[in-house]
Every structure is written in C-alpha cells, then in structure tokens.
Amino acid sequence: MVSFLPKPELPETCLRLIEALRESGLPGELSDHEWMAQRIYHFAEQLGEGTQTDYLADLLLTGLLLERGCNPAKSKKLSERNFPDHYLRAVPPLLKVGCPPSSWRLVEKGVLVYEGQVWGNEGRWVIKGQTLKPLLDEWHELGEQLVMQHVAKGLIPLVHDAGEPPQIKINGVDRKTGRKWLTALKECLNSIGGDKLPHLIVEA
C-alpha cells in the first residue's frame, strides 16, 4: 500500500491540523484533509489577526470534529487543549458563514452564545444581557446606540450568509430593557443590514 504525505510547502500549523484530522478518524482522502486544514488555518489567522493562530486553529478543528461525531481526544495535540463550551458550540455555525471576525468578537466576549437549532430548523443565537449590560455601563460614553451598532455588525454576517436567517434572543435583562435593546438593534440591523433580518425575541 502506498503512503501519501502532505505537501511539504504547507505551513507547520496546517501539517499539524492534517495529522489531527487523521488521528481523530474524520473520513476523507488526504486531499480533503489538506483542504480542510488550509481553510481552518485561514480562518484562524483571520480571527486572531495574525496572533493566537495555533490556539484558534485547534479550537475550530475541535468544534468541527465534535459536530461530525469524531473524538478530538484521539489526537494527542487536541487532547491537551481545554476550550470553553460556548466557544465550541459556536464553531459549526461560524464555519458555515466563513468565521466573520465581527461575530467571533461577540462570542469571545461572552455577549453572543449559540444555543442550537429550534423550531423550523432555525439556529438560535442568544445575546447574554447579563454580559452586555456591564459593557454598556462601562462604555456609557459611547452611547447605547453605538454599542448596538457594534452588536449588529457582529450579527449581520450570521444573518446574510446563513441559508436560513437565525433567531436572535435577548435574555438576562428585565423585559423593559430587553424591548428597548430590541428596538435599537432592529434599527441598527435595518440601517446596515438591509431587508434580511433575523427573528428577534426577548426572554426576560
């Protein structure tokens, strides 16, 4: 049996990702694994803006493997990693829309959490009011409208690049605050995102 080796010109991180893909038992040819590794490497560089590339690449790969029903722990390098659960849950839907950095920043700060699929096969993202409110208090000089614009910019790629617009739920704040945020968020999404909007709800 002939053994094929990855292309030597690939970055070291890509070679490591290919090895992890094979160790974890993800089906596919070497060329498939090379393509996936290069995509993940590209997204990791994009998300980290040139820093933390190895960490982010391993995070994206771990989230992908878990979604595909593979065991990342079979790879020694991945088994040594410990990623927050809400990061891992967000990886599959982020990969599907090209891992937009603006969306990742909200996930990274704990403002945005992926809850999974709900009725009608919609994906549901949750804006964590208990995390966002202290940031609003801290950034009060920016104004609530500017903060909501920042949040909306992170939501736009999740809406525009998804097959079905996801549901966005605001929780962790009282209903009056939630409705106020919802109105501000709708205005921002309308102004920068056009006519394709998510299904927005408030859960007090």
mmCIF file of C-alpha atoms in Angstrom:
data_model
loop_
_atom_site.group_PDB
_atom_site.id
_atom_site.type_symbol
_atom_site.label_atom_id
_atom_site.label_comp_id
_atom_site.label_asym_id
_atom_site.label_seq_id
_atom_site.Cartn_x
_atom_site.Cartn_y
_atom_site.Cartn_z
ATOM 1 C CA MET A 1 0.000 0.000 0.000
ATOM 2 C CA VAL A 2 1.366 3.403 -0.996
ATOM 3 C CA SER A 3 1.524 6.040 1.739
ATOM 4 C CA PHE A 4 0.945 9.646 0.714
ATOM 5 C CA LEU A 5 2.421 12.537 2.660
ATOM 6 C CA PRO A 6 1.032 16.087 2.915
ATOM 7 C CA LYS A 7 2.600 18.743 0.709
ATOM 8 C CA PRO A 8 5.813 19.929 2.390
ATOM 9 C CA GLU A 9 5.148 23.576 1.452
ATOM 10 C CA LEU A 10 2.098 23.756 3.735
ATOM 11 C CA PRO A 11 2.543 25.829 6.934
ATOM 12 C CA GLU A 12 3.522 23.853 10.028
ATOM 13 C CA THR A 13 0.117 24.554 11.595
ATOM 14 C CA CYS A 14 -1.635 23.017 8.562
ATOM 15 C CA LEU A 15 0.513 19.883 8.765
ATOM 16 C CA ARG A 16 -0.387 19.568 12.452
ATOM 17 C CA LEU A 17 -4.097 20.003 11.666
ATOM 18 C CA ILE A 18 -3.944 17.330 8.971
ATOM 19 C CA GLU A 19 -2.356 14.944 11.436
ATOM 20 C CA ALA A 20 -5.087 15.720 13.999
ATOM 21 C CA LEU A 21 -7.823 15.162 11.391
ATOM 22 C CA ARG A 22 -6.424 11.737 10.543
ATOM 23 C CA GLU A 23 -5.856 10.762 14.182
ATOM 24 C CA SER A 24 -9.417 11.752 15.081
ATOM 25 C CA GLY A 25 -10.847 9.449 12.435
ATOM 26 C CA LEU A 26 -12.553 12.008 10.196
ATOM 27 C CA PRO A 27 -13.377 10.215 6.924
ATOM 28 C CA GLY A 28 -11.848 11.505 3.708
ATOM 29 C CA GLU A 29 -8.831 11.435 1.446
ATOM 30 C CA LEU A 30 -5.604 13.238 2.242
ATOM 31 C CA SER A 31 -6.544 15.939 -0.288
ATOM 32 C CA ASP A 32 -9.820 16.527 1.613
ATOM 33 C CA HIS A 33 -7.935 16.873 4.886
ATOM 34 C CA GLU A 34 -5.411 19.246 3.294
ATOM 35 C CA TRP A 35 -8.249 21.448 2.005
ATOM 36 C CA MET A 36 -9.974 21.477 5.405
ATOM 37 C CA ALA A 37 -6.731 22.211 7.245
ATOM 38 C CA GLN A 38 -5.949 25.136 4.951
ATOM 39 C CA ARG A 39 -9.444 26.577 5.382
ATOM 40 C CA ILE A 40 -9.242 26.274 9.160
ATOM 41 C CA TYR A 41 -5.764 27.829 9.158
ATOM 42 C CA HIS A 42 -7.034 30.741 7.054
ATOM 43 C CA PHE A 43 -9.999 31.322 9.363
ATOM 44 C CA ALA A 44 -7.768 31.118 12.462
ATOM 45 C CA GLU A 45 -5.417 33.749 11.038
ATOM 46 C CA GLN A 46 -8.405 35.926 10.168
ATOM 47 C CA LEU A 47 -9.993 35.635 13.632
ATOM 48 C CA GLY A 48 -6.764 36.243 15.522
ATOM 49 C CA GLU A 49 -5.466 38.900 13.134
ATOM 50 C CA GLY A 50 -2.149 37.046 12.999
ATOM 51 C CA THR A 51 -1.971 36.133 16.704
ATOM 52 C CA GLN A 52 -3.090 33.003 18.594
ATOM 53 C CA THR A 53 -3.305 31.182 15.264
ATOM 54 C CA ASP A 54 -2.474 27.744 16.703
ATOM 55 C CA TYR A 55 -4.978 28.112 19.561
ATOM 56 C CA LEU A 56 -7.768 29.292 17.261
ATOM 57 C CA ALA A 57 -6.997 26.637 14.628
ATOM 58 C CA ASP A 58 -7.210 23.915 17.287
ATOM 59 C CA LEU A 59 -10.451 25.422 18.598
ATOM 60 C CA LEU A 60 -12.046 25.469 15.131
ATOM 61 C CA LEU A 61 -10.878 21.946 14.399
ATOM 62 C CA THR A 62 -12.147 20.627 17.756
ATOM 63 C CA GLY A 63 -15.577 22.210 17.217
ATOM 64 C CA LEU A 64 -15.758 20.791 13.691
ATOM 65 C CA LEU A 65 -14.785 17.283 14.805
ATOM 66 C CA LEU A 66 -17.353 17.311 17.615
ATOM 67 C CA GLU A 67 -20.077 18.338 15.156
ATOM 68 C CA ARG A 68 -19.063 15.490 12.823
ATOM 69 C CA GLY A 69 -19.241 12.953 15.657
ATOM 70 C CA CYS A 70 -15.475 12.409 15.866
ATOM 71 C CA ASN A 71 -13.425 12.326 19.048
ATOM 72 C CA PRO A 72 -10.798 15.118 19.204
ATOM 73 C CA ALA A 73 -9.205 13.396 22.219
ATOM 74 C CA LYS A 74 -7.793 10.757 19.840
ATOM 75 C CA SER A 75 -5.358 13.445 18.719
ATOM 76 C CA LYS A 76 -2.669 13.991 21.350
ATOM 77 C CA LYS A 77 -2.286 17.678 20.469
ATOM 78 C CA LEU A 78 -6.023 18.372 20.667
ATOM 79 C CA SER A 79 -6.488 16.297 23.819
ATOM 80 C CA GLU A 80 -4.164 18.692 25.638
ATOM 81 C CA ARG A 81 -6.433 21.643 24.822
ATOM 82 C CA ASN A 82 -9.242 22.885 27.057
ATOM 83 C CA PHE A 83 -11.740 25.161 25.304
ATOM 84 C CA PRO A 84 -14.816 26.896 26.791
ATOM 85 C CA ASP A 85 -18.004 25.048 25.846
ATOM 86 C CA HIS A 86 -19.669 28.149 24.414
ATOM 87 C CA TYR A 87 -16.705 28.638 22.053
ATOM 88 C CA LEU A 88 -17.030 25.070 20.787
ATOM 89 C CA ARG A 89 -20.820 25.333 20.309
ATOM 90 C CA ALA A 90 -20.350 28.461 18.198
ATOM 91 C CA VAL A 91 -17.755 26.928 15.857
ATOM 92 C CA PRO A 92 -20.019 24.954 13.436
ATOM 93 C CA PRO A 93 -22.400 27.840 12.594
ATOM 94 C CA LEU A 94 -19.466 30.269 12.382
ATOM 95 C CA LEU A 95 -17.621 27.977 9.967
ATOM 96 C CA LYS A 96 -20.731 27.832 7.770
ATOM 97 C CA VAL A 97 -20.651 31.613 7.291
ATOM 98 C CA GLY A 98 -16.873 31.988 6.897
ATOM 99 C CA CYS A 99 -15.927 32.746 10.530
ATOM 100 C CA PRO A 100 -16.583 36.510 10.457
ATOM 101 C CA PRO A 101 -14.281 38.278 12.975
ATOM 102 C CA SER A 102 -17.060 40.715 13.990
ATOM 103 C CA SER A 103 -19.241 37.773 15.087
ATOM 104 C CA TRP A 104 -16.345 35.986 16.787
ATOM 105 C CA ARG A 105 -15.552 39.074 18.901
ATOM 106 C CA LEU A 106 -19.055 38.897 20.413
ATOM 107 C CA VAL A 107 -18.662 35.167 21.110
ATOM 108 C CA GLU A 108 -15.216 35.742 22.595
ATOM 109 C CA LYS A 109 -16.564 38.386 24.991
ATOM 110 C CA GLY A 110 -19.417 36.096 26.055
ATOM 111 C CA VAL A 111 -22.015 38.501 24.651
ATOM 112 C CA LEU A 112 -23.215 36.055 21.984
ATOM 113 C CA VAL A 113 -23.819 32.336 22.599
ATOM 114 C CA TYR A 114 -25.060 29.702 20.162
ATOM 115 C CA GLU A 115 -27.950 27.768 21.673
ATOM 116 C CA GLY A 116 -28.562 25.322 18.815
ATOM 117 C CA GLN A 117 -31.433 24.626 16.460
ATOM 118 C CA VAL A 118 -35.019 25.390 17.365
ATOM 119 C CA TRP A 119 -38.326 25.042 15.508
ATOM 120 C CA GLY A 120 -38.240 25.116 11.733
ATOM 121 C CA ASN A 121 -34.541 24.187 11.797
ATOM 122 C CA GLU A 122 -33.629 27.775 12.692
ATOM 123 C CA GLY A 123 -30.384 28.281 14.539
ATOM 124 C CA ARG A 124 -30.699 30.323 17.716
ATOM 125 C CA TRP A 125 -28.114 32.800 18.970
ATOM 126 C CA VAL A 126 -28.557 34.363 22.393
ATOM 127 C CA ILE A 127 -27.407 37.856 23.358
ATOM 128 C CA LYS A 128 -26.496 37.492 27.022
ATOM 129 C CA GLY A 129 -27.965 40.552 28.684
ATOM 130 C CA GLN A 130 -26.109 39.913 31.937
ATOM 131 C CA THR A 131 -22.811 40.119 29.999
ATOM 132 C CA LEU A 132 -23.750 43.017 27.721
ATOM 133 C CA LYS A 133 -25.226 45.253 30.446
ATOM 134 C CA PRO A 134 -21.925 45.738 32.328
ATOM 135 C CA LEU A 135 -20.263 46.554 28.994
ATOM 136 C CA LEU A 136 -22.959 49.149 28.305
ATOM 137 C CA ASP A 137 -22.357 50.603 31.769
ATOM 138 C CA GLU A 138 -18.599 50.593 31.111
ATOM 139 C CA TRP A 139 -18.953 52.105 27.627
ATOM 140 C CA HIS A 140 -21.707 54.571 28.568
ATOM 141 C CA GLU A 141 -19.753 57.389 26.934
ATOM 142 C CA LEU A 142 -20.154 55.609 23.585
ATOM 143 C CA GLY A 143 -23.904 55.607 23.928
ATOM 144 C CA GLU A 144 -26.277 52.700 23.724
ATOM 145 C CA GLN A 145 -26.868 53.259 20.003
ATOM 146 C CA LEU A 146 -23.176 52.874 19.160
ATOM 147 C CA VAL A 147 -22.923 49.708 21.253
ATOM 148 C CA MET A 148 -25.977 48.271 19.479
ATOM 149 C CA GLN A 149 -24.385 49.146 16.132
ATOM 150 C CA HIS A 150 -21.320 47.179 17.203
ATOM 151 C CA VAL A 151 -23.509 44.197 18.163
ATOM 152 C CA ALA A 152 -25.480 44.480 14.905
ATOM 153 C CA LYS A 153 -22.255 44.372 12.857
ATOM 154 C CA GLY A 154 -21.476 41.047 14.509
ATOM 155 C CA LEU A 155 -24.951 39.697 13.751
ATOM 156 C CA ILE A 156 -25.127 40.767 10.089
ATOM 157 C CA PRO A 157 -22.833 38.012 8.715
ATOM 158 C CA LEU A 158 -24.774 35.397 10.693
ATOM 159 C CA VAL A 159 -27.971 36.604 9.015
ATOM 160 C CA HIS A 160 -26.809 37.341 5.456
ATOM 161 C CA ASP A 161 -24.561 34.335 4.903
ATOM 162 C CA ALA A 162 -26.777 31.683 6.520
ATOM 163 C CA GLY A 163 -29.171 29.582 4.453
ATOM 164 C CA GLU A 164 -31.976 30.388 6.883
ATOM 165 C CA PRO A 165 -31.815 33.583 8.974
ATOM 166 C CA PRO A 166 -31.201 32.583 12.590
ATOM 167 C CA GLN A 167 -33.271 33.501 15.596
ATOM 168 C CA ILE A 168 -31.703 36.061 17.939
ATOM 169 C CA LYS A 169 -32.880 36.030 21.548
ATOM 170 C CA ILE A 170 -32.043 38.629 24.184
ATOM 171 C CA ASN A 171 -32.087 37.285 27.740
ATOM 172 C CA GLY A 172 -30.753 38.107 31.187
ATOM 173 C CA VAL A 173 -32.366 41.557 31.483
ATOM 174 C CA ASP A 174 -35.807 42.787 32.503
ATOM 175 C CA ARG A 175 -38.461 42.943 29.796
ATOM 176 C CA LYS A 176 -38.439 46.758 29.572
ATOM 177 C CA THR A 177 -34.661 46.860 28.978
ATOM 178 C CA GLY A 178 -34.876 43.902 26.598
ATOM 179 C CA ARG A 179 -37.553 45.592 24.479
ATOM 180 C CA LYS A 180 -35.540 48.813 24.384
ATOM 181 C CA TRP A 181 -32.472 46.911 23.191
ATOM 182 C CA LEU A 182 -34.588 45.019 20.670
ATOM 183 C CA THR A 183 -35.868 48.252 19.139
ATOM 184 C CA ALA A 184 -32.360 49.742 18.974
ATOM 185 C CA LEU A 185 -30.973 46.528 17.486
ATOM 186 C CA LYS A 186 -33.699 46.371 14.826
ATOM 187 C CA GLU A 187 -32.944 49.957 13.800
ATOM 188 C CA CYS A 188 -29.232 49.185 13.508
ATOM 189 C CA LEU A 189 -29.821 45.967 11.583
ATOM 190 C CA ASN A 190 -32.183 47.771 9.212
ATOM 191 C CA SER A 191 -29.718 50.584 8.580
ATOM 192 C CA ILE A 192 -26.631 48.441 7.979
ATOM 193 C CA GLY A 193 -28.080 45.072 7.034
ATOM 194 C CA GLY A 194 -30.826 45.774 4.524
ATOM 195 C CA ASP A 195 -34.049 43.819 4.392
ATOM 196 C CA LYS A 196 -32.852 40.404 5.566
ATOM 197 C CA LEU A 197 -33.440 40.305 9.311
ATOM 198 C CA PRO A 198 -33.280 37.590 11.949
ATOM 199 C CA HIS A 199 -36.252 36.612 14.078
ATOM 200 C CA LEU A 200 -35.685 38.778 17.191
ATOM 201 C CA ILE A 201 -37.225 37.913 20.550
ATOM 202 C CA VAL A 202 -36.821 38.903 24.212
ATOM 203 C CA GLU A 203 -36.832 36.452 27.086
ATOM 204 C CA ALA A 204 -36.979 38.198 30.444
#
